[in-house]
Short mmCIF file of C-alpha atoms in Angstrom, two decimals:
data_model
loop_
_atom_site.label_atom_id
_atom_site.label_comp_id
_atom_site.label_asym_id
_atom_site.label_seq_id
_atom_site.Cartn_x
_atom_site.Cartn_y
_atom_site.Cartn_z
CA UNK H 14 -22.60 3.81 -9.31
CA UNK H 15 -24.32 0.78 -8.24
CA UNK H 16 -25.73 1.06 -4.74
CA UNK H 17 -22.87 -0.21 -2.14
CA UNK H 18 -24.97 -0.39 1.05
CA UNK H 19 -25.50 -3.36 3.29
CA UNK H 20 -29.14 -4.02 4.25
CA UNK H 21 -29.70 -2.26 7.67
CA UNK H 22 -29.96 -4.55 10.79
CA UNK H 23 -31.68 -2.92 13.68
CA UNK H 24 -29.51 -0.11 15.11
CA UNK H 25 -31.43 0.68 18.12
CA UNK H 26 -29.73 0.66 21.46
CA UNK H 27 -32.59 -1.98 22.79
CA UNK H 28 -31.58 -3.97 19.87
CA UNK H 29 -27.82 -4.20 20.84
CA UNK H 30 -29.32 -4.41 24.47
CA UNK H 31 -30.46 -7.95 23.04
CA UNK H 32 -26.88 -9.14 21.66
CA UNK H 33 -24.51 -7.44 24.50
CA UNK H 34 -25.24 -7.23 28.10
CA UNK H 35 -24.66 -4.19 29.89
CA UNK H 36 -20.57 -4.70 30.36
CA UNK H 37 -19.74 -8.36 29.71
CA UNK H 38 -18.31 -9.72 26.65
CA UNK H 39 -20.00 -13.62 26.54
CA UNK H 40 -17.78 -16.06 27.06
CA UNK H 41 -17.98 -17.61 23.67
CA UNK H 42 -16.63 -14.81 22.39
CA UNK H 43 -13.25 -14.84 23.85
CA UNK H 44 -10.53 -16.83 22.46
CA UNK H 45 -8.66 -19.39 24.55
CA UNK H 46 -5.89 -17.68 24.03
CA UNK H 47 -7.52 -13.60 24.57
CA UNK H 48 -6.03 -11.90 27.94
CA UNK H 49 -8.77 -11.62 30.73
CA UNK H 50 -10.29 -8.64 30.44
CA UNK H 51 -12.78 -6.78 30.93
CA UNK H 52 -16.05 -6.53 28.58
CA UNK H 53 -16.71 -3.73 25.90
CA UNK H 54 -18.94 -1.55 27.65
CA UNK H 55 -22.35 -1.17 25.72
CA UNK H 56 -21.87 2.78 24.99
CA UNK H 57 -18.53 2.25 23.10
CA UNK H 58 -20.51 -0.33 20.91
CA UNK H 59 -23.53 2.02 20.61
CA UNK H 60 -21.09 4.82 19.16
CA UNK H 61 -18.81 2.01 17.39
CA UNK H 62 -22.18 0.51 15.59
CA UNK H 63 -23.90 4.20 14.90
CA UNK H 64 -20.59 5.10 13.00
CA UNK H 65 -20.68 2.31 10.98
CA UNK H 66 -24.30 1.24 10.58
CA UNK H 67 -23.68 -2.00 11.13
CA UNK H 68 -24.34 -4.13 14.21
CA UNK H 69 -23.18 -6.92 16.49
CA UNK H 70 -24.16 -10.47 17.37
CA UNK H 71 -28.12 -11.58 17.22
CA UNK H 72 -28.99 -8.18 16.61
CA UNK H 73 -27.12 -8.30 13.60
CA UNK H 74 -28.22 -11.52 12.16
CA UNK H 75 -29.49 -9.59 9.00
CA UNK H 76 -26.33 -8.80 7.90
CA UNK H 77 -25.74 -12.58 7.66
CA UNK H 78 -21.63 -14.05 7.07
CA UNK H 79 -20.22 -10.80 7.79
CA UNK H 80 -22.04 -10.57 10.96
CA UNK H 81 -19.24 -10.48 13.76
CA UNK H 82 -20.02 -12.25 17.28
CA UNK H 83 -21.39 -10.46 19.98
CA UNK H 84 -18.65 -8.38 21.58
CA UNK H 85 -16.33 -7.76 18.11
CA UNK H 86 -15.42 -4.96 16.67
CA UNK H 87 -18.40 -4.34 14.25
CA UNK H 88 -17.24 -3.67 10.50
CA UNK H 89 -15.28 -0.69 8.82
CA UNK H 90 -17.12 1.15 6.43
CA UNK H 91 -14.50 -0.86 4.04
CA UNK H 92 -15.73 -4.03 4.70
CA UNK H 93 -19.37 -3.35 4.63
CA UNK H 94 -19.42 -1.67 0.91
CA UNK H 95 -21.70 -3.51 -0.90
CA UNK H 96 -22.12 -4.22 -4.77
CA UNK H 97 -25.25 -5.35 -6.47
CA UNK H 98 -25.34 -9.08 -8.53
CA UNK H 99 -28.47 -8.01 -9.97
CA UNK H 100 -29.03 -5.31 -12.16
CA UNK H 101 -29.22 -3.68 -15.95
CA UNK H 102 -25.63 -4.48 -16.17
CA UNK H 103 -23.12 -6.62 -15.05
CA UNK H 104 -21.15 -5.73 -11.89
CA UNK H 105 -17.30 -4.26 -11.86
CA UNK H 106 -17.79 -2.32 -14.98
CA UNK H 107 -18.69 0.89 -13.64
CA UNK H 108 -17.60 0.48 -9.99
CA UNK H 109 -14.68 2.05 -8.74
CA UNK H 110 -11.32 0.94 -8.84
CA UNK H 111 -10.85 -2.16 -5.79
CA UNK H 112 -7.74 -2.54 -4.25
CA UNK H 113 -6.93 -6.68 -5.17
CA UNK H 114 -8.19 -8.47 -8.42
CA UNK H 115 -8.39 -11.43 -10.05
CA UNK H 116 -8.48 -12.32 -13.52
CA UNK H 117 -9.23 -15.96 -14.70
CA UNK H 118 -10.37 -17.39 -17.95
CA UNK H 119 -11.47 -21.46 -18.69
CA UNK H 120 -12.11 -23.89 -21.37
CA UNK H 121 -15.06 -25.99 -21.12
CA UNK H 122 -13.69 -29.81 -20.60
CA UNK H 123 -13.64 -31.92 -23.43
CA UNK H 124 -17.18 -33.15 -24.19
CA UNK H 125 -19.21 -30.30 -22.02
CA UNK H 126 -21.31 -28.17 -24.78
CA UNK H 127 -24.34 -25.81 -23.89
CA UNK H 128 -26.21 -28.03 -21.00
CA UNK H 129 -22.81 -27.83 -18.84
CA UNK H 130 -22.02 -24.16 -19.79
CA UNK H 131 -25.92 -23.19 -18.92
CA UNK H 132 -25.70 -25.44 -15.48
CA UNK H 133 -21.86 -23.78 -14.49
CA UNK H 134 -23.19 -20.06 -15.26
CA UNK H 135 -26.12 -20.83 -12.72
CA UNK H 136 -24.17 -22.19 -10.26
CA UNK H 137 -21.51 -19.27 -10.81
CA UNK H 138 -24.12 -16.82 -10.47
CA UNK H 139 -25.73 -18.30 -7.14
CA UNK H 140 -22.11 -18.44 -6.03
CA UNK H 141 -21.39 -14.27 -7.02
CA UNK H 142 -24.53 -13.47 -5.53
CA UNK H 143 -23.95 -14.97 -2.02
CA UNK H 144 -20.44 -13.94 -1.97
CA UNK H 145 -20.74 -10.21 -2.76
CA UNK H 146 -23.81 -9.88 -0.23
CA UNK H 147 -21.22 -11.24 2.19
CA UNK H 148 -22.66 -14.40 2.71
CA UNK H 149 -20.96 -17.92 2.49
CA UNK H 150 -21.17 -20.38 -0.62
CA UNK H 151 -23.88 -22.57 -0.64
CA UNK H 152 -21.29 -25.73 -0.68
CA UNK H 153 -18.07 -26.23 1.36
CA UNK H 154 -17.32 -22.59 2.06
CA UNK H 155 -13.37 -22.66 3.34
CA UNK H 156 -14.51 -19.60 5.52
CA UNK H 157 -11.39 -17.59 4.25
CA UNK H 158 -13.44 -14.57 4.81
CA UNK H 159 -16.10 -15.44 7.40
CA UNK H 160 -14.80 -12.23 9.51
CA UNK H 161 -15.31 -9.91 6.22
CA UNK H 162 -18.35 -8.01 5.09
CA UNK H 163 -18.94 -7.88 1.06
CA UNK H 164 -15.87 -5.62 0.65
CA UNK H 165 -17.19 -4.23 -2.27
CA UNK H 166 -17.10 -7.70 -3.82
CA UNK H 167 -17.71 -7.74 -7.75
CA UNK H 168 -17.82 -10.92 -10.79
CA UNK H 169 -18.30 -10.08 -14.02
CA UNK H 170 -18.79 -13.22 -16.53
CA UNK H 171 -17.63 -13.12 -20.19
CA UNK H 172 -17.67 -15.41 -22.99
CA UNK H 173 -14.86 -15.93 -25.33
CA UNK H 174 -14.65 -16.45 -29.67
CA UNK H 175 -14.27 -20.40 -28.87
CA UNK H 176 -17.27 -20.75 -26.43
CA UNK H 177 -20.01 -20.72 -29.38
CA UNK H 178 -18.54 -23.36 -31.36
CA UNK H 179 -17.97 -25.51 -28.49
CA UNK H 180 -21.74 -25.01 -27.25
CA UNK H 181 -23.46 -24.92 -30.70
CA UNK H 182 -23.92 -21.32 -30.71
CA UNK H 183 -22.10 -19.98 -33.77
CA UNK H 184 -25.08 -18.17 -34.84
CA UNK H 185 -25.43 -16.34 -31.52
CA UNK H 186 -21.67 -15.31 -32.29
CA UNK H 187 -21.84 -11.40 -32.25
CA UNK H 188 -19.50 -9.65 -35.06
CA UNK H 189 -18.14 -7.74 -32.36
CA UNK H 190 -16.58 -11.19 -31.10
CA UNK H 191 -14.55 -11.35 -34.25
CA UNK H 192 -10.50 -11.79 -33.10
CA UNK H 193 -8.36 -9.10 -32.50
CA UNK H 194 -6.28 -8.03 -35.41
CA UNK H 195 -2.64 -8.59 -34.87
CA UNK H 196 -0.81 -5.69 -33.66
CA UNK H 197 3.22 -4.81 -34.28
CA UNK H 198 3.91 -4.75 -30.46
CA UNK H 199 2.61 -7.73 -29.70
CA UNK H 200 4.86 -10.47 -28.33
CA UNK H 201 1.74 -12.58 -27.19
CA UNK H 202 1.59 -15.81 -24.97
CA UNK H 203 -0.97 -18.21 -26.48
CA UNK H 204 -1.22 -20.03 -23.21
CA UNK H 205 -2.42 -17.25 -21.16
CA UNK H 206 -4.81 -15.64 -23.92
CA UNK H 207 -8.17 -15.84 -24.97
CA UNK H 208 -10.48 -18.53 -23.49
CA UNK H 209 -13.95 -19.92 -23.49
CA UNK H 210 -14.78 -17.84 -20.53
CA UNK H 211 -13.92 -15.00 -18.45
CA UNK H 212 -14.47 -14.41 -15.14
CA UNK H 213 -13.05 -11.22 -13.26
CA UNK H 214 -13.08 -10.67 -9.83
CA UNK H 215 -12.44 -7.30 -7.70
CA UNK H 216 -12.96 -6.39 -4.14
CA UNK H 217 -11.13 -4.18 -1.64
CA UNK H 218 -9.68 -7.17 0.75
CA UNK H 219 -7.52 -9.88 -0.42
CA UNK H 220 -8.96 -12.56 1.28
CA UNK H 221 -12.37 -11.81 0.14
CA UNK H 222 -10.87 -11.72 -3.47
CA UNK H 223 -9.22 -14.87 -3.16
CA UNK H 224 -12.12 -16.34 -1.51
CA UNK H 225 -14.53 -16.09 -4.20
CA UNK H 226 -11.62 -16.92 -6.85
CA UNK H 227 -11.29 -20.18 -4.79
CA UNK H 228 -15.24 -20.70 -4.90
CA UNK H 229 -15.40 -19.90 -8.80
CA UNK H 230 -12.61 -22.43 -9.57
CA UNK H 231 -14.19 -25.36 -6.91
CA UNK H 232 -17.85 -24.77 -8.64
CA UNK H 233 -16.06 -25.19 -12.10
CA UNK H 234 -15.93 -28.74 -11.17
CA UNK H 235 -15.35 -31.08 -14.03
CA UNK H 236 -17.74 -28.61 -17.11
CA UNK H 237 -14.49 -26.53 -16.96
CA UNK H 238 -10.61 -26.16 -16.91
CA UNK H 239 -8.32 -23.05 -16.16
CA UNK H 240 -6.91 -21.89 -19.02
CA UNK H 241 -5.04 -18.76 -17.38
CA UNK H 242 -5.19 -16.77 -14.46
CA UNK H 243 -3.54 -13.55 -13.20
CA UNK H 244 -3.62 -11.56 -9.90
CA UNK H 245 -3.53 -7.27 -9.86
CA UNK H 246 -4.01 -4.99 -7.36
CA UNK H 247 -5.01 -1.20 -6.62
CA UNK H 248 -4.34 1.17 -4.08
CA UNK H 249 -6.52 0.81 -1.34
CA UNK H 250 -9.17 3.10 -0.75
CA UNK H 251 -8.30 5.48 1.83
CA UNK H 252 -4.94 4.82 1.50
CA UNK H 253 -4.74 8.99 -0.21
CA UNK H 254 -6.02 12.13 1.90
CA UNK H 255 -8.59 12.16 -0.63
CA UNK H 256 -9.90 10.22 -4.03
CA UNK H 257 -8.13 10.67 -7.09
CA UNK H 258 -6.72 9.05 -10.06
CA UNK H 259 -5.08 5.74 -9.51
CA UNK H 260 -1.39 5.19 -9.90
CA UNK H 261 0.25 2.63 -12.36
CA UNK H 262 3.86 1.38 -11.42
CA UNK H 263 5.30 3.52 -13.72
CA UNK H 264 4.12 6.64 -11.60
CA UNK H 265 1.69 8.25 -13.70
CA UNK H 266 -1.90 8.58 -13.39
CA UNK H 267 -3.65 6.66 -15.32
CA UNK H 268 -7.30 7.09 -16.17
CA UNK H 269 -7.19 11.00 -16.28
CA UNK H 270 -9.85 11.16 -19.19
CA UNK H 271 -11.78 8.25 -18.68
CA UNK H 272 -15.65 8.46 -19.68
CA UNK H 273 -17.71 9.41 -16.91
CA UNK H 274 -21.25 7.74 -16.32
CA UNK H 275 -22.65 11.09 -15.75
CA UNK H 276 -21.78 12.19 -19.87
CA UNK H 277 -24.83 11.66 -22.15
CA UNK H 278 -23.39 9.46 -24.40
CA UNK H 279 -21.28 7.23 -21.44
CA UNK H 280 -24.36 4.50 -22.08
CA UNK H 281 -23.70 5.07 -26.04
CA UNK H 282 -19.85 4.36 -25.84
CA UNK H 283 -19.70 1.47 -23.20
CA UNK H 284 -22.82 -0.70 -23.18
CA UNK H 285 -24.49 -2.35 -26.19
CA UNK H 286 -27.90 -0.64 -26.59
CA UNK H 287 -31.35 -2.80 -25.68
CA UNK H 288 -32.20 -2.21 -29.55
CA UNK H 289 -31.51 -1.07 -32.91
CA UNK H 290 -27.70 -2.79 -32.57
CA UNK H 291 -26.32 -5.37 -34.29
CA UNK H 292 -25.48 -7.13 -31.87
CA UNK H 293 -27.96 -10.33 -31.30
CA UNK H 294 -30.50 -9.28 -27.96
CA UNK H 295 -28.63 -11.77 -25.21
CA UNK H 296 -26.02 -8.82 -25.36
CA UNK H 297 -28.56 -6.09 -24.88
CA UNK H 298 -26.78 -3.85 -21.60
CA UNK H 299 -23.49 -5.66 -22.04
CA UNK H 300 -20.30 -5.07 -22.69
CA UNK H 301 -17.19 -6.04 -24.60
CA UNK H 302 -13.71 -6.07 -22.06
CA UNK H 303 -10.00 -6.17 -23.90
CA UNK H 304 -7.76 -7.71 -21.84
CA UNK H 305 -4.20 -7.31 -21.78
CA UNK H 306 -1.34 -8.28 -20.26
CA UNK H 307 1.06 -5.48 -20.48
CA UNK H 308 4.64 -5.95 -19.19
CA UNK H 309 6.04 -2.42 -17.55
CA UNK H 310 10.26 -2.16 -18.49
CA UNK H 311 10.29 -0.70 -15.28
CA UNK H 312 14.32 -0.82 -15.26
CA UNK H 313 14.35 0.72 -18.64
CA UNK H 314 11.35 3.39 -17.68
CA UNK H 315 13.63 4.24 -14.16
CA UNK H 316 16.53 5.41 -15.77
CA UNK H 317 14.49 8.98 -17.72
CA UNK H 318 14.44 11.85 -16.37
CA UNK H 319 11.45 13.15 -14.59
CA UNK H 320 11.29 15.57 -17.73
CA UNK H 321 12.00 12.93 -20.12
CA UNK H 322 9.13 10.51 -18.87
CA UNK H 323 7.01 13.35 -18.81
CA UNK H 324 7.23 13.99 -22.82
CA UNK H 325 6.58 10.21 -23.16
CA UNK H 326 3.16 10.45 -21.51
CA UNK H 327 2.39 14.15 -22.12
CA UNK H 328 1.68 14.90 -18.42
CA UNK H 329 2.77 15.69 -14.94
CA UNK H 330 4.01 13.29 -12.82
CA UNK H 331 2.81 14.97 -9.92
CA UNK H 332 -0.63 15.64 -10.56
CA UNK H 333 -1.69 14.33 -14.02
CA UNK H 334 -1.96 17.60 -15.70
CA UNK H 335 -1.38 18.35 -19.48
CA UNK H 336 2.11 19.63 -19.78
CA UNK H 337 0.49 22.75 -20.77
CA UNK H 338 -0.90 23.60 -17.41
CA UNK H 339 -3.82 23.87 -15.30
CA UNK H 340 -4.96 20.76 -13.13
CA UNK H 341 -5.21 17.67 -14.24
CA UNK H 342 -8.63 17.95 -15.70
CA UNK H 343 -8.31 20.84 -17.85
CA UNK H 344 -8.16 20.38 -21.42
CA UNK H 345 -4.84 20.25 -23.27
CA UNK H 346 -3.34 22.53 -25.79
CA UNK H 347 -2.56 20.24 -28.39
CA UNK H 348 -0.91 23.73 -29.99
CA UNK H 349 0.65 25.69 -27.56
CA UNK H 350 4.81 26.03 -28.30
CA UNK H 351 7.56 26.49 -26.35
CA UNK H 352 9.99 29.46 -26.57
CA UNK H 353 11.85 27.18 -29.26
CA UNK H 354 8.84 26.95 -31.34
CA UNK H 355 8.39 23.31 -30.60
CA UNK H 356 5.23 21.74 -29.46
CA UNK H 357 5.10 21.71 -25.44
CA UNK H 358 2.89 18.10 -25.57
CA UNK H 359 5.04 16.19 -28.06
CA UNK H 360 3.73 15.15 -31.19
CA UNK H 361 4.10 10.88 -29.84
CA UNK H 362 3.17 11.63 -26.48
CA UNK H 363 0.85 8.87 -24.91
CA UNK H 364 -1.32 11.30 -23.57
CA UNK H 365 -1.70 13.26 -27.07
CA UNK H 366 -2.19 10.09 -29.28
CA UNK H 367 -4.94 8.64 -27.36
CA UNK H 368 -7.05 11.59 -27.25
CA UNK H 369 -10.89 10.38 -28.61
CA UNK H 370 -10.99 13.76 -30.94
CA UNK H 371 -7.66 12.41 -32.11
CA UNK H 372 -9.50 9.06 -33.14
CA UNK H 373 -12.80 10.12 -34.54
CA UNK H 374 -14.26 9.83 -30.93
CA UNK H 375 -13.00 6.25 -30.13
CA UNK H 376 -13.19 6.17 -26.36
CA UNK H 377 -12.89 2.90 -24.16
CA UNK H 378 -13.37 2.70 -20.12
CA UNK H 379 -10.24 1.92 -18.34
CA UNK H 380 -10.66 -0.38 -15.59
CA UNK H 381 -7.24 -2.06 -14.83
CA UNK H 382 -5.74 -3.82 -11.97
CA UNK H 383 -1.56 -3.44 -11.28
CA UNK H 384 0.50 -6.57 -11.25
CA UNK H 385 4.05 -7.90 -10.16
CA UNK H 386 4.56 -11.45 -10.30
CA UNK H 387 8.51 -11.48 -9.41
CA UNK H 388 11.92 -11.21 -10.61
CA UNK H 389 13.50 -12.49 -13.34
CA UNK H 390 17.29 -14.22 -12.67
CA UNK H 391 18.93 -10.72 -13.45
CA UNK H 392 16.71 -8.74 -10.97
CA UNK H 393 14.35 -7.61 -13.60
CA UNK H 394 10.73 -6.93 -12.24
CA UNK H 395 8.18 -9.08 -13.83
CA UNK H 396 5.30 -6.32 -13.20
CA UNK H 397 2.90 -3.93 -15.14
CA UNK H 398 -0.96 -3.83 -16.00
CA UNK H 399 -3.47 -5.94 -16.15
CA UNK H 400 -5.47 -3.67 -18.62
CA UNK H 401 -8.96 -4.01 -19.01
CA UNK H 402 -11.11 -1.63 -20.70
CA UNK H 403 -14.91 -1.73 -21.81
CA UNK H 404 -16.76 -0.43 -24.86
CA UNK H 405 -19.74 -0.83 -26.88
CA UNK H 406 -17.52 -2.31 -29.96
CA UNK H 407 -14.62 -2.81 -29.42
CA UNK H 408 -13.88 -1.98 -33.40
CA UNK H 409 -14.88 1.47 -32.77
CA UNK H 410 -12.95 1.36 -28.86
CA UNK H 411 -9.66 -0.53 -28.48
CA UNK H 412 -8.82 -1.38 -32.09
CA UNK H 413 -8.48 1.90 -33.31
CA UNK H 414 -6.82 3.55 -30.73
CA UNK H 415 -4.54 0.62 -30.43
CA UNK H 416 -3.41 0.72 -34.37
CA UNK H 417 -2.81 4.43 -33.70
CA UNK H 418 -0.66 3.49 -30.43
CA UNK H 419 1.38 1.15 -32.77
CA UNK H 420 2.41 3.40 -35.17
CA UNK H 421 4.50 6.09 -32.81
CA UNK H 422 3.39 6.20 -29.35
CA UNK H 423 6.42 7.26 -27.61
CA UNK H 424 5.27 4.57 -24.56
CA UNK H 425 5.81 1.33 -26.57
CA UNK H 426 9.49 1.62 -26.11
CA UNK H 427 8.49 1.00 -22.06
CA UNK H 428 5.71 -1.50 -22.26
CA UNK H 429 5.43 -4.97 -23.95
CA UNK H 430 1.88 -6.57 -24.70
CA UNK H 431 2.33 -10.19 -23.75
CA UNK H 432 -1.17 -11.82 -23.36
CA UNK H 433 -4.60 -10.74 -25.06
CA UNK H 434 -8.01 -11.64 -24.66
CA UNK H 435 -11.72 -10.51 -25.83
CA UNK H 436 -14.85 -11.38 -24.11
CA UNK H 437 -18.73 -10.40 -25.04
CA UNK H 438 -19.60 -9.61 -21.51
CA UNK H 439 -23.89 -9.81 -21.10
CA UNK H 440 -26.07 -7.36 -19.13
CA UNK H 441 -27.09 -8.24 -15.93
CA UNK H 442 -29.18 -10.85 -14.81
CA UNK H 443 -32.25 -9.86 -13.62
CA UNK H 444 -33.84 -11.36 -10.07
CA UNK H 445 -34.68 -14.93 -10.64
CA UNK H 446 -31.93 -15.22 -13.64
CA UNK H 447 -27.69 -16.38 -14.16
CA UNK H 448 -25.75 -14.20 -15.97
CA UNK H 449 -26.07 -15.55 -19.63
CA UNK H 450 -29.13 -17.46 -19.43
CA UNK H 451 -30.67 -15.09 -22.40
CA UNK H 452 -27.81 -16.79 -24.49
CA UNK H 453 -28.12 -20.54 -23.34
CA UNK H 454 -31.68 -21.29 -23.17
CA UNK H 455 -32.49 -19.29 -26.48
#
């Protein structure tokens, strides 16, 4: 897990004694249209700012944008998660699960080759790294989240099949690029697939997320277009007595066995290795993200039994374990029968087919946001998953457990892939670098 703390401010009480007199709230801090009141008293904001280890006003001037003015509320331990921009891999891959995404790929405007792409990925990087320490953007910030902290704010960067050829690159092309094959559930929407870029954004407020989409888009300028974009969310964190699997619409957990960064092989199955691949070095620590749009038939889904939806996926509703018992972390009895002889996990069962010993070890990292984007004329939902998963290869990830999903997985009848997209996602740039600068100035 990549280190989420905000750099520490002074916390000493003769360092709030600087930013807050003893019981008077300074006058530029109240609002015109604030009630007259009295001023926070300086030992509530010593036990507020201890909780929290954040602090207020000047004394807080370290912490930068998401510094509040002297007399605020200081920030929740929400607001002041921090992730890194710079590190041996990109950020939002391995970080938890944030509560509003954005997904957004572009095409490079007609005419822009590899001096525009290597002089947008700068500015996109100075932009990421500003915005997920909690600071402003460099150029005409629209302070949507001036009173946020980073909000465990995270941009990942991805290049898509097209980009080479459009920047001259073809040879820097990894084989792991090579198109999706086409799959038998596929009802896919051109317009909102693929791209020359990716860029994916996560964080645990909405405004945050939306400011840095809006930042992203403005620095795109003329290099680059939108091609597509699409908004998810998660459950907040917090939001459950304690942590635990996240939720899809349809009910279920969903993530139960995904690889752990603590397994010895997690490096092995999700990041492209610093040698002896064949992959070409620029991808050395990266990653390769599937994207899919997948359509939930929620109406459809609703009208099972709890029992019957159950034997789709293969697990409880209520806690995510195997129908054939324990929690939902103990392994399932792909054998164990019923008093009727017949298999208690059925043979088509979501859960059962997508088992890595099921598919000589193919494992991918789950990573997906939720989406609704309205209802249709009739009153059907127009909501599902934004799925996004990581792997090494996606050859030896996605595509085979996706073939094996398309011939029987008792959860196609609910679900309806509608847009698609691969992107060779690089490691992280190191201090000093942009994301992708190993690839451009080669």
């Amino acid at each position: 897990m990549t280190d989420q703390s905000v750099p520490e401010a002074r916390t000493s009480e003769a360092a709030l004694e600087e930013a807050v007199s003893e019981n008077v709230v300074p006058e530029e801090a109240v609002s015109e249209n604030d009630a007259p009141r009295k001023g926070v008293s300086r030992r509530a904001l010593l036990g507020t700012a201890g909780a929290t280890g954040l602090v207020l006003g000047a004394a807080g001037a370290g912490v930068g944008y998401a510094a509040a003015p002297a007399g605020a509320t200081p920030l929740t331990s929400l607001g002041s998660d921090r992730a890194m921009f710079h590190g041996k891999h990109q950020p939002g891959i391995t970080e938890g699960l944030q509560a509003r995404g954005h997904l957004v790929a572009f095409d490079l405007a007609a005419g822009a080759g590899r001096k525009e792409a290597a002089a947008l990925l700068r500015r996109w990087s100075a932009t990421a790294e500003r915005l997920m320490a909690g600071e402003a953007a460099t150029h005409d910030d629209t302070d949507v989240a001036r009173d946020a902290g980073p909000s465990s704010l995270t941009v990942t960067f991805g290049f898509g099949h097209s980009f080479f050829a459009r920047t001259g690159l073809e040879k820097q092309r990894p084989v792991s690029l090579d198109p999706l094959p086409d799959f038998s559930s596929d009802q896919l929407d051109k317009a909102r697939s693929d791209g020359d870029l990716w860029v994916q954004i996560g964080a645990d407020d909405a405004l945050v997320a939306f400011h840095a989409l809006r930042a992203i888009q403005k620095d795109a300028g003329s290099a680059a277009r939108i091609r597509w974009q699409m908004n998810g969310f998660n459950r907040t964190p917090g939001a459950t007595a304690h942590r635990m699997t996240a939720r899809n619409l349809m009910g279920q957990l969903d993530g139960t066995r995904n690889p752990k960064p603590a397994e010895s092989d997690f490096d092995q199955r999700i990041f492209v290795p610093a040698s002896g691949s064949k992959d070409p070095s620029w991808m050395a620590n990266g990653s390769y993200a599937v994207v899919r749009r997948i359509r939930m038939l929620l109406d459809d889904w609703e009208k099972l039994s709890l029992t019957a939806q159950e034997n789709v996926v293969g697990r409880r509703k209520s806690d995510g374990a195997a129908l054939t018992g324990g929690t939902e972390t103990t392994a399932m009895d792909l054998e164990k029968t019923d008093a009727k002889g017949e298999l208690v996990v059925p043979v088509n069962a979501h859960a059962r087919i997508t088992r890595p010993d099921q598919n000589g070890g193919a494992a991918i990292l789950r990573r997906p946001f939720s989406y609704h984007d309205g209802f249709e004329a009739d009153g059907v939902p127009d909501a599902g998953l934004l799925f996004v998963c990581w792997q090494a290869d996606p050859l030896r990830g996605f595509v085979p457990l996706q073939r094996k999903l398309d011939r029987g997985d008792a959860l196609s009848k609910y679900i309806r892939h509608e847009a698609s997209g691969l992107f060779a996602v690089p490691g992280g740039a190191a201090a000093g670098e942009y994301v992708g600068q190993r690839l451009l100035e080669s």
